[in-house]
Amino acid sequence: MTDPPVRWDTRLQRYVLTGHAEVVAVLQDPVTYSSAVAPRVPAADRELLAGFTEWSQRWLFFLDPPEHTPRRAPVARALAPRSLPPVADHATALVAGLPRRFDVVADYAHPLAARVMADLLGTTDDGFFARARAMEHASAHARDPAARRAGLEAIAAAVTALRATADGPHSLMLMFAGIETTQNLIANTLHALLTEPGRWRALTPERIPGAVEEGARFAPPVLGVLRRTTRAVTLADVPIPAGAELVAMTAAANRDPAAFADPDRFDITRSPNRHLTFGLGRHYCPGAELTRRTTAAALTALRTTFPGLRLTGPQPRWRDHDPIVHGPVTLTVHDGPTAQPAAARKTG
């Protein structure tokens, strides 16, 4: 039995939307479905994160028109395809230093995403990378009090460091959201490519863009977005009052069989592939092209250097610090032939 396309979730205390048509309707109507849903900060962290809370409320994610439009314009210009920093050289350089066995997240995806973001922000400050690493560690180990505290302190330090910049709130937004989103799309897509024998070896350069798009649909780094109703509405025959918070689960919409044939199959030749991972309408992610390019460069460099790449070690444990973030804590891989059982290696 499948979940209804719209339902009330008692744990989240929000309405959850999983149907493709319903999610599209919400994303395309910013007047009825407001984005002004500020992140909830636990009371114990509010003093430390006061600066972060103040700034995050001005992020594009949480703004409605007309304020959203002028604030989006400079970000969109900075992230326009012609303005983006080169990414292939970073991917190639990082791959050259990898051993044959490595952790995709810690050793490759995170450093690559951080370097690309540093280029975009025009910083060479070692403190930037240290803060990004602390935030990543806190995300991966959210239940470890020490890691969590270090991550919160890194966020507070980032606010302090960016106060002197021309647009600190948006720079923090790019650092906070852009790095994790990109690293997780790289790791998620690679995991999907390596879970079925033959996919990686069959990945030719011309198929990499399709692999990136299918990775974004099949295993997106962000599972949904928050909205708040500005008036009473009815979605899929469910009445929703004004002022109610919704979670539009774009990841579930990406698996809706009404919109995608055989949606639970990872297919890099899928066309068309109109997934909702980067949003839709006014709030379409301005960093989508940079994330796509970085993920494609990451896969290209790995496939060129490690044609025999395979998963190794235990099954990955997925992040649990946020119900709408999807990515592995670690993803261990190895380049080489799959080991055969001892009996199969006997030659008689």
GROMACS .gro file of N, CA, C and O in nm, residues 105-149:
model
  180
  105VAL      N    1   3.353   1.029   0.039
  105VAL     CA    2   3.304   1.152   0.101
  105VAL      C    3   3.419   1.235   0.157
  105VAL      O    4   3.440   1.351   0.118
  106ALA      N    5   3.495   1.177   0.249
  106ALA     CA    6   3.599   1.254   0.320
  106ALA      C    7   3.719   1.285   0.232
  106ALA      O    8   3.779   1.393   0.245
  107ASP      N    9   3.755   1.192   0.144
  107ASP     CA   10   3.879   1.207   0.068
  107ASP      C   11   3.860   1.274  -0.068
  107ASP      O   12   3.958   1.318  -0.128
  108TYR      N   13   3.736   1.281  -0.115
  108TYR     CA   14   3.719   1.330  -0.251
  108TYR      C   15   3.600   1.426  -0.268
  108TYR      O   16   3.620   1.542  -0.305
  109ALA      N   17   3.479   1.380  -0.239
  109ALA     CA   18   3.361   1.463  -0.268
  109ALA      C   19   3.359   1.591  -0.187
  109ALA      O   20   3.332   1.700  -0.240
  110HIS      N   21   3.387   1.581  -0.057
  110HIS     CA   22   3.386   1.703   0.025
  110HIS      C   23   3.500   1.798  -0.014
  110HIS      O   24   3.474   1.918  -0.035
  111PRO      N   25   3.626   1.751  -0.024
  111PRO     CA   26   3.731   1.845  -0.063
  111PRO      C   27   3.707   1.910  -0.199
  111PRO      O   28   3.735   2.028  -0.217
  112LEU      N   29   3.652   1.833  -0.294
  112LEU     CA   30   3.625   1.890  -0.426
  112LEU      C   31   3.517   1.998  -0.416
  112LEU      O   32   3.534   2.109  -0.469
  113ALA      N   33   3.407   1.969  -0.349
  113ALA     CA   34   3.300   2.068  -0.336
  113ALA      C   35   3.348   2.192  -0.263
  113ALA      O   36   3.312   2.305  -0.299
  114ALA      N   37   3.432   2.175  -0.160
  114ALA     CA   38   3.483   2.289  -0.085
  114ALA      C   39   3.577   2.374  -0.170
  114ALA      O   40   3.572   2.499  -0.165
  115ARG      N   41   3.662   2.312  -0.249
  115ARG     CA   42   3.754   2.389  -0.334
  115ARG      C   43   3.677   2.469  -0.440
  115ARG      O   44   3.711   2.584  -0.470
  116VAL      N   45   3.578   2.406  -0.499
  116VAL     CA   46   3.499   2.476  -0.600
  116VAL      C   47   3.426   2.595  -0.537
  116VAL      O   48   3.420   2.704  -0.595
  117MET      N   49   3.370   2.576  -0.418
  117MET     CA   50   3.299   2.685  -0.352
  117MET      C   51   3.397   2.796  -0.311
  117MET      O   52   3.363   2.914  -0.319
  118ALA      N   53   3.516   2.759  -0.269
  118ALA     CA   54   3.617   2.861  -0.235
  118ALA      C   55   3.651   2.944  -0.358
  118ALA      O   56   3.666   3.067  -0.349
  119ASP      N   57   3.663   2.881  -0.473
  119ASP     CA   58   3.688   2.955  -0.597
  119ASP      C   59   3.574   3.052  -0.625
  119ASP      O   60   3.596   3.167  -0.664
  120LEU      N   61   3.451   3.003  -0.609
  120LEU     CA   62   3.335   3.086  -0.638
  120LEU      C   63   3.332   3.208  -0.546
  120LEU      O   64   3.299   3.319  -0.590
  121LEU      N   65   3.367   3.188  -0.419
  121LEU     CA   66   3.364   3.297  -0.322
  121LEU      C   67   3.492   3.380  -0.324
  121LEU      O   68   3.501   3.482  -0.254
  122GLY      N   69   3.591   3.334  -0.400
  122GLY     CA   70   3.716   3.409  -0.411
  122GLY      C   71   3.798   3.409  -0.285
  122GLY      O   72   3.862   3.510  -0.252
  123THR      N   73   3.801   3.297  -0.213
  123THR     CA   74   3.878   3.290  -0.089
  123THR      C   75   3.986   3.183  -0.098
  123THR      O   76   3.967   3.078  -0.161
  124THR      N   77   4.099   3.212  -0.038
  124THR     CA   78   4.207   3.112  -0.024
  124THR      C   79   4.239   3.092   0.124
  124THR      O   80   4.341   3.034   0.158
  125ASP      N   81   4.149   3.138   0.209
  125ASP     CA   82   4.168   3.132   0.354
  125ASP      C   83   4.161   2.988   0.403
  125ASP      O   84   4.061   2.918   0.381
  126ASP      N   85   4.267   2.942   0.470
  126ASP     CA   86   4.266   2.806   0.526
  126ASP      C   87   4.153   2.788   0.626
  126ASP      O   88   4.101   2.677   0.643
  127GLY      N   89   4.115   2.896   0.692
  127GLY     CA   90   4.006   2.888   0.788
  127GLY      C   91   3.875   2.846   0.723
  127GLY      O   92   3.791   2.780   0.785
  128PHE      N   93   3.855   2.886   0.597
  128PHE     CA   94   3.735   2.847   0.523
  128PHE      C   95   3.724   2.696   0.515
  128PHE      O   96   3.620   2.637   0.543
  129PHE      N   97   3.835   2.631   0.478
  129PHE     CA   98   3.834   2.486   0.462
  129PHE      C   99   3.821   2.415   0.597
  129PHE      O  100   3.754   2.312   0.607
  130ALA      N  101   3.881   2.471   0.699
  130ALA     CA  102   3.869   2.412   0.833
  130ALA      C  103   3.725   2.420   0.882
  130ALA      O  104   3.672   2.324   0.940
  131ARG      N  105   3.661   2.534   0.859
  131ARG     CA  106   3.521   2.548   0.901
  131ARG      C  107   3.431   2.455   0.820
  131ARG      O  108   3.339   2.392   0.875
  132ALA      N  109   3.457   2.447   0.690
  132ALA     CA  110   3.377   2.358   0.606
  132ALA      C  111   3.392   2.213   0.650
  132ALA      O  112   3.295   2.137   0.654
  133ARG      N  113   3.514   2.174   0.686
  133ARG     CA  114   3.538   2.037   0.731
  133ARG      C  115   3.467   2.010   0.864
  133ARG      O  116   3.409   1.902   0.884
  134ALA      N  117   3.470   2.106   0.955
  134ALA     CA  118   3.402   2.089   1.084
  134ALA      C  119   3.251   2.077   1.065
  134ALA      O  120   3.185   1.996   1.130
  135MET      N  121   3.196   2.156   0.974
  135MET     CA  122   3.053   2.148   0.945
  135MET      C  123   3.018   2.015   0.882
  135MET      O  124   2.915   1.955   0.913
  136GLU      N  125   3.104   1.966   0.794
  136GLU     CA  126   3.082   1.834   0.733
  136GLU      C  127   3.088   1.724   0.837
  136GLU      O  128   3.005   1.633   0.838
  137HIS      N  129   3.184   1.731   0.927
  137HIS     CA  130   3.199   1.629   1.031
  137HIS      C  131   3.077   1.629   1.123
  137HIS      O  132   3.028   1.523   1.164
  138ALA      N  133   3.027   1.747   1.155
  138ALA     CA  134   2.909   1.756   1.240
  138ALA      C  135   2.787   1.697   1.170
  138ALA      O  136   2.703   1.632   1.233
  139SER      N  137   2.777   1.719   1.040
  139SER     CA  138   2.666   1.661   0.964
  139SER      C  139   2.674   1.509   0.962
  139SER      O  140   2.573   1.441   0.977
  140ALA      N  141   2.795   1.457   0.944
  140ALA     CA  142   2.812   1.312   0.937
  140ALA      C  143   2.793   1.245   1.072
  140ALA      O  144   2.750   1.130   1.080
  141HIS      N  145   2.826   1.316   1.178
  141HIS     CA  146   2.823   1.256   1.312
  141HIS      C  147   2.736   1.342   1.404
  141HIS      O  148   2.781   1.385   1.511
  142ALA      N  149   2.613   1.363   1.361
  142ALA     CA  150   2.525   1.456   1.432
  142ALA      C  151   2.493   1.412   1.574
  142ALA      O  152   2.458   1.494   1.658
  143ARG      N  153   2.503   1.281   1.602
  143ARG     CA  154   2.472   1.232   1.736
  143ARG      C  155   2.592   1.233   1.830
  143ARG      O  156   2.581   1.196   1.946
  144ASP      N  157   2.707   1.278   1.779
  144ASP     CA  158   2.827   1.291   1.862
  144ASP      C  159   2.829   1.433   1.918
  144ASP      O  160   2.845   1.529   1.841
  145PRO      N  161   2.814   1.452   2.049
  145PRO     CA  162   2.805   1.588   2.104
  145PRO      C  163   2.925   1.675   2.070
  145PRO      O  164   2.909   1.794   2.041
  146ALA      N  165   3.045   1.615   2.072
  146ALA     CA  166   3.165   1.695   2.044
  146ALA      C  167   3.167   1.740   1.898
  146ALA      O  168   3.199   1.856   1.868
  147ALA      N  169   3.134   1.648   1.807
  147ALA     CA  170   3.132   1.684   1.665
  147ALA      C  171   3.024   1.789   1.637
  147ALA      O  172   3.046   1.885   1.562
  148ARG      N  173   2.909   1.771   1.700
  148ARG     CA  174   2.800   1.864   1.679
  148ARG      C  175   2.839   2.004   1.729
  148ARG      O  176   2.815   2.105   1.661
  149ARG      N  177   2.900   2.009   1.849
  149ARG     CA  178   2.941   2.138   1.904
  149ARG      C  179   3.044   2.205   1.814
  149ARG      O  180   3.037   2.326   1.788
   0.00000   0.00000   0.00000
